[in-house]
């Protein structure tokens, strides 16, 4: 991790909104990290946190296997904010009592503020009422010694608390969610008023610190970077090139699974607009051969992934003695791989599965502290044009996982034509930047249709268009009917072999954004 003079450490107890806490704090230009509640005390102390936040979580503090952080946190002399479960844990570890509530509070609640300082500094003269978001089945029954109430709700006599002498504060509601109308004010009062932070964490300061860190780590050695043309790899390449210049070589592998004209566009952009050393590898026939006869989605992913590794190894050997591999791991990947979420991590975070181990390269992951929107901000700060920064996400396996069933040249041709129409119409309607992703999927079925008074039996295209912030959750986009109608009419009329178009209206979860 890059060093930061001021940081708020969030200990995660399993809340689905813990990431939002970090995002809200970073929006105030203060650096924040999320760690599991099991973080050892000596490691926490070594981070020199300016403040600590105990997140919410689904457990009850009186459960036998309740997640419990080290109580010596309260002996560190550092400000602590407890949120929901974190507030209840703060009470129990300091001598208070928590019990199951007679009436649970889930959803909007009316908060009555009785103390307009500390977390509620700048609020209206007490008593004042604000909408907050509650999500708890337990409640604090007895305050720990030294604590006093600062706000109440209908079913929580201790909806917010403060210690009379120490910098400990707690709220039973969730300030990180949009439904809590004073949420940003509460977090701002904690990080600036209670912790005394300054708003100094910017993309400019991040660049300066990261460039120095890369230079110190790499020295005079060579670095290679897999460049896909996507936002993450483009920003990684630009950042590392700023640090070490020609010691970086980027490798672009055309796997034949890109969208129409995309490989040419990516290569033209990087060759004409940047001074990166770029190796272009055309491997279309190589990947089609690997995918011949394969319809299982996991097998397709594996074959595409291992194909990249094989080619990447060959190209790296040609460059001689390479010590480092750069890749675009983002913060949500890191969080999901290590942070408490029930009993197991959601997933491991290596973007190029197996590559570092097989090639014996040290990893450089300069984006591993950032969320997607922060990566885009970083790219703009580095001088990358908006066309590179605001591209919609495109999966590593490319169209290989947007073709249900076997991948063939004929099916790729059909999907590419349909995909061009989707993106053209989405752009023309002004929706490209409004949605997270919009694309076509070729289904493994054919349906009966009528064209020119004749019967047809042809392919089906599914449209997938979703709204999201960081792809961890997503909802289907409510596109106007006239846009959907134009896309459908154009695909059916212009793409030979397609006679039906459907629209995917499932959210994530339970569905995923991609179909495979």
Short mmCIF file of C-alpha atoms in Angstrom, two decimals:
data_model
loop_
_atom_site.label_atom_id
_atom_site.label_comp_id
_atom_site.label_asym_id
_atom_site.label_seq_id
_atom_site.Cartn_x
_atom_site.Cartn_y
_atom_site.Cartn_z
CA UNK A 1 0.00 0.00 0.00
CA UNK A 2 1.11 3.54 -0.70
CA UNK A 3 1.85 5.46 2.50
CA UNK A 4 -0.68 8.11 3.54
CA UNK A 5 -0.03 10.58 6.35
CA UNK A 6 -3.68 10.51 7.44
CA UNK A 7 -5.96 7.53 7.11
CA UNK A 8 -9.24 6.24 8.49
CA UNK A 9 -9.18 2.47 9.05
CA UNK A 10 -12.53 0.69 8.76
CA UNK A 11 -12.85 -2.69 10.46
CA UNK A 12 -15.42 -4.76 8.58
CA UNK A 13 -17.92 -6.91 10.49
CA UNK A 14 -19.78 -8.10 7.40
CA UNK A 15 -22.08 -5.24 6.45
CA UNK A 16 -23.13 -5.11 2.80
CA UNK A 17 -22.51 -1.34 2.88
CA UNK A 18 -18.99 -1.27 4.35
CA UNK A 19 -17.51 -0.26 1.00
CA UNK A 20 -19.81 2.75 0.97
CA UNK A 21 -18.21 4.02 4.19
CA UNK A 22 -14.80 4.07 2.50
CA UNK A 23 -16.21 5.73 -0.60
CA UNK A 24 -17.96 8.45 1.41
CA UNK A 25 -14.75 9.24 3.30
CA UNK A 26 -12.62 9.31 0.16
CA UNK A 27 -15.13 11.70 -1.40
CA UNK A 28 -14.09 14.09 1.38
CA UNK A 29 -10.45 13.77 0.16
CA UNK A 30 -9.37 11.71 3.16
CA UNK A 31 -7.81 8.29 2.59
CA UNK A 32 -9.59 5.25 3.98
CA UNK A 33 -8.91 1.50 3.99
CA UNK A 34 -11.12 -1.48 4.84
CA UNK A 35 -9.69 -4.41 6.82
CA UNK A 36 -11.27 -7.51 8.40
CA UNK A 37 -12.30 -7.21 12.05
CA UNK A 38 -9.66 -9.89 12.78
CA UNK A 39 -6.82 -7.46 11.95
CA UNK A 40 -4.18 -7.99 14.69
CA UNK A 41 -3.74 -5.04 17.04
CA UNK A 42 -0.01 -4.65 16.30
CA UNK A 43 -0.74 -4.40 12.56
CA UNK A 44 -3.47 -1.83 13.21
CA UNK A 45 -1.11 0.23 15.37
CA UNK A 46 1.60 0.04 12.69
CA UNK A 47 -0.79 1.75 10.26
CA UNK A 48 -0.95 4.82 12.57
CA UNK A 49 -4.66 5.44 11.88
CA UNK A 50 -6.03 8.93 12.37
CA UNK A 51 -9.38 7.35 13.19
CA UNK A 52 -11.04 3.94 13.34
CA UNK A 53 -14.57 2.96 12.24
CA UNK A 54 -16.30 -0.23 13.36
CA UNK A 55 -18.74 -1.19 10.61
CA UNK A 56 -22.19 -2.70 10.79
CA UNK A 57 -22.79 -6.42 10.38
CA UNK A 58 -25.47 -9.13 10.41
CA UNK A 59 -24.46 -10.80 13.70
CA UNK A 60 -25.61 -10.14 17.27
CA UNK A 61 -22.94 -9.17 19.80
CA UNK A 62 -24.27 -11.75 22.27
CA UNK A 63 -24.00 -14.67 19.81
CA UNK A 64 -21.47 -17.34 20.82
CA UNK A 65 -19.53 -16.89 17.58
CA UNK A 66 -20.05 -13.14 17.28
CA UNK A 67 -17.27 -11.31 15.39
CA UNK A 68 -15.24 -9.45 18.01
CA UNK A 69 -12.33 -7.09 17.38
CA UNK A 70 -9.53 -6.54 19.90
CA UNK A 71 -10.95 -4.44 22.78
CA UNK A 72 -7.55 -2.78 23.21
CA UNK A 73 -8.50 -0.64 20.21
CA UNK A 74 -10.10 1.62 22.81
CA UNK A 75 -6.72 2.00 24.55
CA UNK A 76 -4.92 3.36 21.47
CA UNK A 77 -5.90 6.98 22.05
CA UNK A 78 -7.42 7.14 18.57
CA UNK A 79 -10.97 8.37 17.78
CA UNK A 80 -13.42 5.51 17.16
CA UNK A 81 -16.82 5.59 15.44
CA UNK A 82 -19.13 2.62 15.87
CA UNK A 83 -21.88 2.09 13.25
CA UNK A 84 -24.86 -0.20 14.00
CA UNK A 85 -23.21 -3.50 15.06
CA UNK A 86 -20.02 -1.49 15.65
CA UNK A 87 -21.92 0.80 18.04
CA UNK A 88 -23.27 -2.19 19.97
CA UNK A 89 -19.82 -3.79 20.12
CA UNK A 90 -18.38 -0.51 21.43
CA UNK A 91 -20.93 -0.55 24.23
CA UNK A 92 -20.39 -4.19 25.20
CA UNK A 93 -16.58 -3.92 25.16
CA UNK A 94 -16.72 -0.85 27.37
CA UNK A 95 -19.17 -2.23 29.93
CA UNK A 96 -22.62 -1.57 28.43
CA UNK A 97 -25.47 -3.99 27.63
CA UNK A 98 -27.15 -4.93 24.34
CA UNK A 99 -30.32 -7.07 24.04
CA UNK A 100 -32.70 -8.22 21.32
CA UNK A 101 -35.14 -5.39 20.62
CA UNK A 102 -38.88 -5.83 21.13
CA UNK A 103 -39.43 -3.92 17.89
CA UNK A 104 -36.77 -4.15 15.22
CA UNK A 105 -35.88 -1.15 13.07
CA UNK A 106 -35.40 -1.74 9.35
CA UNK A 107 -35.66 1.12 6.89
CA UNK A 108 -36.37 4.80 7.33
CA UNK A 109 -36.58 6.20 10.86
CA UNK A 110 -36.99 9.64 12.38
CA UNK A 111 -33.92 10.71 14.36
CA UNK A 112 -34.28 13.26 17.15
CA UNK A 113 -30.98 15.03 17.83
CA UNK A 114 -30.42 16.31 21.36
CA UNK A 115 -26.75 17.36 21.09
CA UNK A 116 -25.69 19.57 18.20
CA UNK A 117 -21.93 19.16 18.49
CA UNK A 118 -19.54 16.30 17.73
CA UNK A 119 -21.14 14.13 15.04
CA UNK A 120 -24.06 16.54 14.78
CA UNK A 121 -22.12 19.81 14.63
CA UNK A 122 -23.80 22.32 12.34
CA UNK A 123 -27.24 20.73 12.67
CA UNK A 124 -30.32 22.76 13.59
CA UNK A 125 -30.86 23.84 17.18
CA UNK A 126 -31.82 20.84 19.31
CA UNK A 127 -34.15 19.07 19.36
CA UNK A 128 -34.19 18.52 15.59
CA UNK A 129 -35.50 15.70 13.41
CA UNK A 130 -33.85 13.99 10.44
CA UNK A 131 -34.50 10.94 8.30
CA UNK A 132 -31.98 8.12 8.83
CA UNK A 133 -31.72 4.49 7.73
CA UNK A 134 -31.84 1.77 10.39
CA UNK A 135 -31.12 -1.95 9.98
CA UNK A 136 -30.95 -3.77 13.30
CA UNK A 137 -32.81 -6.28 15.45
CA UNK A 138 -30.89 -5.56 18.66
CA UNK A 139 -30.63 -2.38 20.65
CA UNK A 140 -28.47 -0.84 23.35
CA UNK A 141 -30.19 -1.15 26.73
CA UNK A 142 -27.53 0.16 29.16
CA UNK A 143 -24.80 2.66 28.27
CA UNK A 144 -21.20 1.88 29.07
CA UNK A 145 -19.69 4.06 31.81
CA UNK A 146 -18.69 7.52 30.56
CA UNK A 147 -21.10 7.52 27.59
CA UNK A 148 -24.13 9.74 27.09
CA UNK A 149 -26.94 9.82 24.53
CA UNK A 150 -26.88 12.40 21.71
CA UNK A 151 -29.88 11.26 19.59
CA UNK A 152 -32.90 8.98 19.81
CA UNK A 153 -35.47 7.35 17.52
CA UNK A 154 -38.88 5.79 18.17
CA UNK A 155 -37.42 2.37 18.94
CA UNK A 156 -33.82 3.28 19.87
CA UNK A 157 -33.43 5.29 23.09
CA UNK A 158 -29.69 5.37 22.33
CA UNK A 159 -29.63 5.99 18.57
CA UNK A 160 -26.39 8.02 18.87
CA UNK A 161 -23.82 8.26 21.65
CA UNK A 162 -20.62 9.96 22.71
CA UNK A 163 -18.09 9.44 25.44
CA UNK A 164 -17.89 12.45 27.75
CA UNK A 165 -14.08 12.47 27.88
CA UNK A 166 -12.69 10.19 25.16
CA UNK A 167 -13.05 10.54 21.34
CA UNK A 168 -15.52 7.65 21.07
CA UNK A 169 -18.81 8.16 19.21
CA UNK A 170 -21.45 5.77 17.93
CA UNK A 171 -24.61 5.71 15.81
CA UNK A 172 -27.23 2.99 15.55
CA UNK A 173 -28.16 4.12 12.01
CA UNK A 174 -26.12 3.84 8.79
CA UNK A 175 -24.62 7.22 7.79
CA UNK A 176 -23.04 5.75 4.64
CA UNK A 177 -26.33 5.08 2.79
CA UNK A 178 -28.18 7.69 0.74
CA UNK A 179 -31.42 7.23 2.74
CA UNK A 180 -29.71 8.79 5.76
CA UNK A 181 -30.11 12.42 4.73
CA UNK A 182 -27.47 13.70 7.18
CA UNK A 183 -25.07 10.80 6.53
CA UNK A 184 -22.34 12.78 4.77
CA UNK A 185 -22.53 15.45 7.47
CA UNK A 186 -22.10 12.85 10.21
CA UNK A 187 -19.08 11.24 8.52
CA UNK A 188 -17.61 14.66 7.71
CA UNK A 189 -17.95 15.71 11.35
CA UNK A 190 -16.17 12.52 12.43
CA UNK A 191 -13.22 12.73 10.06
CA UNK A 192 -12.67 16.50 10.32
CA UNK A 193 -14.20 17.45 13.68
CA UNK A 194 -13.40 14.40 15.83
CA UNK A 195 -10.30 13.06 14.05
CA UNK A 196 -8.89 16.39 12.87
CA UNK A 197 -8.10 15.19 9.33
CA UNK A 198 -7.32 17.55 6.46
CA UNK A 199 -8.77 17.08 2.94
CA UNK A 200 -5.43 16.36 1.27
CA UNK A 201 -5.87 12.95 -0.41
CA UNK A 202 -6.21 13.82 -4.11
CA UNK A 203 -5.36 12.05 -7.35
CA UNK A 204 -2.44 14.44 -7.76
CA UNK A 205 -0.99 13.44 -4.38
CA UNK A 206 -1.69 9.78 -5.18
CA UNK A 207 0.26 10.05 -8.44
CA UNK A 208 3.26 11.65 -6.74
CA UNK A 209 3.39 9.01 -4.00
CA UNK A 210 2.79 6.06 -6.35
CA UNK A 211 5.36 7.17 -8.94
CA UNK A 212 8.04 7.33 -6.23
CA UNK A 213 6.99 3.93 -4.88
CA UNK A 214 7.22 2.34 -8.35
CA UNK A 215 10.63 3.91 -8.98
CA UNK A 216 11.96 2.65 -5.63
CA UNK A 217 10.62 -0.87 -6.24
CA UNK A 218 11.64 -1.28 -9.89
CA UNK A 219 14.99 0.46 -9.98
CA UNK A 220 16.53 -0.23 -13.41
CA UNK A 221 14.60 -3.47 -14.05
CA UNK A 222 12.11 -4.16 -16.88
CA UNK A 223 8.32 -4.24 -16.46
CA UNK A 224 5.72 -5.77 -18.75
CA UNK A 225 2.01 -4.92 -18.77
CA UNK A 226 -0.87 -6.72 -20.46
CA UNK A 227 -2.67 -3.91 -22.27
CA UNK A 228 -6.28 -4.68 -23.19
CA UNK A 229 -7.32 -1.13 -24.06
CA UNK A 230 -9.74 -1.08 -21.13
CA UNK A 231 -9.76 1.64 -18.49
CA UNK A 232 -7.77 -0.23 -15.84
CA UNK A 233 -4.91 -1.46 -18.02
CA UNK A 234 -4.69 1.89 -19.84
CA UNK A 235 -4.37 3.80 -16.56
CA UNK A 236 -1.85 1.29 -15.17
CA UNK A 237 0.27 1.65 -18.31
CA UNK A 238 0.15 5.47 -18.20
CA UNK A 239 1.03 5.60 -14.49
CA UNK A 240 3.95 3.18 -14.73
CA UNK A 241 5.23 4.83 -17.91
CA UNK A 242 5.26 8.15 -16.04
CA UNK A 243 7.40 6.50 -13.37
CA UNK A 244 9.92 4.47 -15.43
CA UNK A 245 9.49 5.42 -19.09
CA UNK A 246 11.01 2.97 -21.57
CA UNK A 247 11.62 0.32 -18.92
CA UNK A 248 7.95 -0.56 -19.50
CA UNK A 249 6.80 -2.71 -22.42
CA UNK A 250 3.08 -3.27 -23.03
CA UNK A 251 1.79 -6.36 -24.79
CA UNK A 252 -1.53 -6.33 -26.63
CA UNK A 253 -2.91 -9.74 -27.61
CA UNK A 254 -5.69 -9.76 -30.22
CA UNK A 255 -7.53 -12.95 -29.33
CA UNK A 256 -10.07 -12.61 -32.14
CA UNK A 257 -12.82 -12.11 -29.56
CA UNK A 258 -12.88 -8.32 -29.67
CA UNK A 259 -15.72 -6.16 -30.96
CA UNK A 260 -15.77 -4.88 -34.53
CA UNK A 261 -12.79 -2.62 -35.25
CA UNK A 262 -11.77 -2.54 -31.59
CA UNK A 263 -8.26 -3.95 -31.94
CA UNK A 264 -7.43 -1.48 -34.71
CA UNK A 265 -8.86 1.39 -32.65
CA UNK A 266 -6.89 0.43 -29.52
CA UNK A 267 -3.61 0.04 -31.41
CA UNK A 268 -4.09 3.31 -33.31
CA UNK A 269 -4.81 5.16 -30.08
CA UNK A 270 -1.76 3.91 -28.20
CA UNK A 271 0.58 4.20 -31.18
CA UNK A 272 -0.54 7.70 -32.12
CA UNK A 273 -1.46 9.27 -28.77
CA UNK A 274 1.17 7.80 -26.42
CA UNK A 275 4.88 7.00 -26.40
CA UNK A 276 4.42 3.53 -24.93
CA UNK A 277 6.49 0.65 -26.25
CA UNK A 278 3.76 -1.67 -27.52
CA UNK A 279 3.99 -5.21 -28.89
CA UNK A 280 1.01 -6.29 -31.00
CA UNK A 281 0.30 -10.03 -31.15
CA UNK A 282 -2.35 -11.30 -33.58
CA UNK A 283 -3.62 -14.59 -32.15
CA UNK A 284 -7.08 -14.90 -33.72
CA UNK A 285 -6.60 -18.35 -35.24
CA UNK A 286 -4.79 -19.57 -32.11
CA UNK A 287 -7.80 -18.82 -29.88
CA UNK A 288 -10.43 -20.06 -32.33
CA UNK A 289 -8.60 -23.38 -32.45
CA UNK A 290 -8.50 -23.50 -28.64
CA UNK A 291 -12.28 -22.93 -28.51
CA UNK A 292 -13.25 -25.35 -31.28
CA UNK A 293 -16.11 -27.58 -30.10
CA UNK A 294 -16.21 -26.05 -26.59
CA UNK A 295 -19.56 -24.81 -25.23
CA UNK A 296 -19.14 -25.04 -21.43
CA UNK A 297 -18.68 -21.46 -20.13
CA UNK A 298 -16.07 -22.32 -17.48
CA UNK A 299 -14.05 -24.35 -19.96
CA UNK A 300 -14.17 -21.45 -22.43
CA UNK A 301 -12.92 -19.04 -19.78
CA UNK A 302 -10.08 -21.39 -18.81
CA UNK A 303 -8.97 -21.95 -22.38
CA UNK A 304 -9.01 -18.24 -23.13
CA UNK A 305 -7.15 -17.46 -19.89
CA UNK A 306 -4.48 -20.10 -20.40
CA UNK A 307 -4.16 -19.04 -24.03
CA UNK A 308 -3.27 -15.52 -22.88
CA UNK A 309 -0.70 -16.96 -20.46
CA UNK A 310 0.90 -19.07 -23.18
CA UNK A 311 1.28 -16.14 -25.57
CA UNK A 312 2.31 -13.73 -22.84
CA UNK A 313 5.07 -16.12 -21.73
CA UNK A 314 6.40 -16.38 -25.27
CA UNK A 315 6.52 -12.60 -25.74
CA UNK A 316 8.07 -11.98 -22.32
CA UNK A 317 10.93 -14.39 -23.09
CA UNK A 318 11.74 -12.42 -26.24
CA UNK A 319 12.30 -9.30 -24.11
CA UNK A 320 15.03 -10.92 -22.05
CA UNK A 321 15.35 -10.52 -18.29
CA UNK A 322 11.97 -9.18 -17.11
CA UNK A 323 11.42 -8.85 -13.35
CA UNK A 324 7.96 -7.33 -12.95
CA UNK A 325 4.40 -7.76 -14.21
CA UNK A 326 1.95 -4.86 -13.93
CA UNK A 327 -1.78 -5.48 -13.69
CA UNK A 328 -4.95 -3.54 -12.90
CA UNK A 329 -6.21 -5.06 -9.65
CA UNK A 330 -8.76 -2.68 -8.11
CA UNK A 331 -9.73 -2.20 -4.46
CA UNK A 332 -13.06 -4.10 -4.65
CA UNK A 333 -11.07 -7.15 -5.83
CA UNK A 334 -8.74 -6.88 -2.85
CA UNK A 335 -11.60 -6.39 -0.38
CA UNK A 336 -13.58 -9.35 -1.74
CA UNK A 337 -10.57 -11.64 -1.51
CA UNK A 338 -9.62 -10.93 2.11
CA UNK A 339 -12.41 -9.24 4.04
CA UNK A 340 -14.95 -10.94 6.30
CA UNK A 341 -18.15 -11.79 4.43
CA UNK A 342 -19.75 -14.65 6.32
CA UNK A 343 -17.32 -17.58 6.42
CA UNK A 344 -15.27 -17.23 3.22
CA UNK A 345 -13.93 -14.62 0.80
CA UNK A 346 -16.13 -13.90 -2.21
CA UNK A 347 -13.29 -14.48 -4.69
CA UNK A 348 -9.56 -14.24 -5.18
CA UNK A 349 -8.38 -11.07 -6.87
CA UNK A 350 -5.64 -12.03 -9.34
CA UNK A 351 -6.62 -10.51 -12.69
CA UNK A 352 -4.33 -12.73 -14.72
CA UNK A 353 -4.97 -16.06 -13.03
CA UNK A 354 -1.82 -18.13 -12.59
CA UNK A 355 0.39 -15.78 -14.60
CA UNK A 356 2.63 -14.39 -11.84
CA UNK A 357 3.26 -17.86 -10.36
CA UNK A 358 4.11 -19.49 -13.67
CA UNK A 359 6.32 -16.66 -14.86
CA UNK A 360 8.01 -16.00 -11.50
CA UNK A 361 7.42 -12.27 -11.80
CA UNK A 362 6.90 -9.77 -9.00
CA UNK A 363 3.55 -7.98 -9.20
CA UNK A 364 3.05 -4.25 -9.48
CA UNK A 365 -0.57 -3.30 -8.76
CA UNK A 366 -0.69 0.50 -8.49
CA UNK A 367 -4.50 0.67 -8.61
CA UNK A 368 -5.16 -1.79 -5.80
CA UNK A 369 -6.17 1.06 -3.46
CA UNK A 370 -8.73 2.57 -5.84
CA UNK A 371 -12.38 2.14 -6.79
CA UNK A 372 -13.40 2.25 -10.46
CA UNK A 373 -14.56 5.86 -10.41
CA UNK A 374 -11.27 6.85 -8.75
CA UNK A 375 -9.35 5.05 -11.51
CA UNK A 376 -11.20 7.16 -14.08
CA UNK A 377 -10.36 10.32 -12.14
CA UNK A 378 -6.73 9.19 -12.02
CA UNK A 379 -6.69 8.59 -15.77
CA UNK A 380 -7.93 12.10 -16.46
CA UNK A 381 -5.31 13.51 -14.06
CA UNK A 382 -2.65 11.59 -16.02
CA UNK A 383 -3.86 13.23 -19.23
CA UNK A 384 -5.60 10.28 -20.86
CA UNK A 385 -8.49 11.38 -23.11
CA UNK A 386 -12.10 10.77 -22.15
CA UNK A 387 -12.51 8.23 -24.97
CA UNK A 388 -10.05 5.96 -23.15
CA UNK A 389 -11.31 6.68 -19.63
CA UNK A 390 -15.06 6.38 -20.13
CA UNK A 391 -15.15 3.19 -22.19
CA UNK A 392 -17.72 0.77 -20.85
CA UNK A 393 -16.16 -2.28 -19.16
CA UNK A 394 -15.39 -5.17 -21.51
CA UNK A 395 -14.69 -8.67 -20.16
CA UNK A 396 -11.23 -10.23 -20.48
CA UNK A 397 -12.58 -13.27 -22.40
CA UNK A 398 -14.29 -10.81 -24.76
CA UNK A 399 -17.13 -11.98 -26.99
CA UNK A 400 -16.25 -15.56 -26.04
CA UNK A 401 -18.57 -15.27 -23.03
CA UNK A 402 -21.23 -13.32 -24.91
CA UNK A 403 -21.75 -16.19 -27.33
CA UNK A 404 -23.71 -18.90 -25.56
CA UNK A 405 -22.38 -22.23 -26.76
CA UNK A 406 -19.56 -22.84 -29.22
CA UNK A 407 -17.55 -19.88 -30.52
CA UNK A 408 -17.18 -19.95 -34.31
CA UNK A 409 -16.23 -17.38 -36.94
CA UNK A 410 -19.81 -17.33 -38.23
CA UNK A 411 -21.30 -16.73 -34.77
CA UNK A 412 -18.68 -14.08 -33.98
CA UNK A 413 -19.63 -12.28 -37.19
CA UNK A 414 -23.32 -12.23 -36.21
CA UNK A 415 -22.63 -10.97 -32.69
CA UNK A 416 -20.18 -8.28 -33.83
CA UNK A 417 -22.74 -6.84 -36.23
CA UNK A 418 -25.43 -6.78 -33.53
CA UNK A 419 -23.03 -5.27 -30.99
CA UNK A 420 -22.14 -2.40 -33.32
CA UNK A 421 -25.81 -1.50 -33.63
CA UNK A 422 -26.37 -1.62 -29.85
CA UNK A 423 -23.47 0.73 -29.14
CA UNK A 424 -24.32 3.08 -32.02
CA UNK A 425 -27.92 3.52 -30.86
CA UNK A 426 -26.95 3.85 -27.18
CA UNK A 427 -24.43 6.56 -28.09
CA UNK A 428 -26.80 8.34 -30.47
CA UNK A 429 -29.47 8.48 -27.77
CA UNK A 430 -27.01 9.97 -25.24
CA UNK A 431 -27.10 6.92 -22.95
CA UNK A 432 -23.52 5.60 -23.30
CA UNK A 433 -22.26 7.46 -20.22
CA UNK A 434 -25.55 7.07 -18.33
CA UNK A 435 -25.31 3.28 -18.08
CA UNK A 436 -22.55 1.00 -16.78
CA UNK A 437 -22.61 -1.47 -19.67
CA UNK A 438 -24.68 -2.09 -22.79
CA UNK A 439 -24.08 -5.04 -25.10
CA UNK A 440 -25.53 -7.86 -27.19
CA UNK A 441 -25.51 -11.57 -26.39
CA UNK A 442 -25.96 -14.36 -28.95
CA UNK A 443 -28.20 -17.10 -27.57
CA UNK A 444 -27.73 -20.82 -28.36
CA UNK A 445 -31.26 -21.16 -29.76
CA UNK A 446 -33.15 -20.39 -32.95
CA UNK A 447 -36.78 -19.31 -33.22
CA UNK A 448 -39.45 -19.21 -35.91
CA UNK A 449 -40.11 -15.89 -37.61
CA UNK A 450 -41.74 -14.42 -40.70
CA UNK A 451 -39.82 -12.31 -43.21
CA UNK A 452 -41.20 -11.36 -46.62
CA UNK A 453 -44.15 -13.73 -46.19
CA UNK A 454 -41.69 -16.58 -45.71
CA UNK A 455 -40.90 -18.69 -42.65
CA UNK A 456 -37.50 -18.16 -40.96
CA UNK A 457 -35.73 -20.16 -38.26
CA UNK A 458 -32.86 -18.01 -37.05
CA UNK A 459 -30.75 -16.69 -34.16
CA UNK A 460 -31.92 -14.74 -31.10
CA UNK A 461 -30.02 -11.71 -29.75
CA UNK A 462 -30.43 -10.64 -26.12
CA UNK A 463 -29.76 -7.04 -25.09
CA UNK A 464 -28.09 -6.46 -21.73
CA UNK A 465 -27.94 -2.94 -20.32
CA UNK A 466 -27.25 -2.29 -16.62
CA UNK A 467 -26.77 0.53 -14.13
CA UNK A 468 -24.03 0.16 -11.52
CA UNK A 469 -21.34 2.05 -9.62
CA UNK A 470 -18.64 -0.60 -9.24
CA UNK A 471 -20.15 -3.79 -10.78
CA UNK A 472 -20.55 -5.46 -7.38
CA UNK A 473 -24.30 -4.98 -7.74
CA UNK A 474 -26.27 -3.89 -10.80
CA UNK A 475 -29.82 -3.24 -11.92
CA UNK A 476 -31.22 -3.41 -15.44
CA UNK A 477 -31.41 -0.05 -17.18
CA UNK A 478 -34.85 1.41 -17.83
CA UNK A 479 -34.14 2.35 -21.44
CA UNK A 480 -36.92 4.24 -23.23
CA UNK A 481 -39.02 2.02 -25.48
CA UNK A 482 -38.12 3.99 -28.59
CA UNK A 483 -34.40 3.19 -28.09
CA UNK A 484 -35.18 -0.48 -27.57
CA UNK A 485 -37.40 -0.42 -30.65
CA UNK A 486 -34.69 1.12 -32.86
CA UNK A 487 -32.09 -1.39 -31.66
CA UNK A 488 -34.42 -4.32 -32.27
CA UNK A 489 -35.54 -3.14 -35.72
CA UNK A 490 -32.00 -2.45 -36.88
CA UNK A 491 -30.60 -5.79 -35.69
CA UNK A 492 -33.41 -7.78 -37.30
CA UNK A 493 -33.19 -5.83 -40.57
CA UNK A 494 -29.40 -5.47 -40.81
CA UNK A 495 -27.94 -8.61 -39.24
CA UNK A 496 -28.46 -11.58 -41.51
CA UNK A 497 -29.45 -14.68 -39.53
CA UNK A 498 -31.29 -12.94 -36.65
CA UNK A 499 -35.09 -12.76 -36.42
CA UNK A 500 -35.72 -12.02 -32.74
CA UNK A 501 -34.39 -9.60 -30.08
CA UNK A 502 -35.13 -9.84 -26.34
CA UNK A 503 -34.24 -7.55 -23.39
CA UNK A 504 -32.68 -8.90 -20.17
CA UNK A 505 -34.40 -7.36 -17.12
CA UNK A 506 -32.62 -9.27 -14.33
CA UNK A 507 -30.52 -7.60 -11.64
CA UNK A 508 -27.22 -8.61 -9.96
CA UNK A 509 -27.69 -10.46 -7.70
CA UNK A 510 -29.16 -12.99 -8.40
CA UNK A 511 -27.99 -12.80 -12.03
CA UNK A 512 -24.53 -11.64 -13.12
CA UNK A 513 -23.88 -8.80 -15.56
CA UNK A 514 -22.30 -11.07 -18.17
CA UNK A 515 -24.24 -14.16 -19.23
CA UNK A 516 -21.32 -16.54 -18.76
#
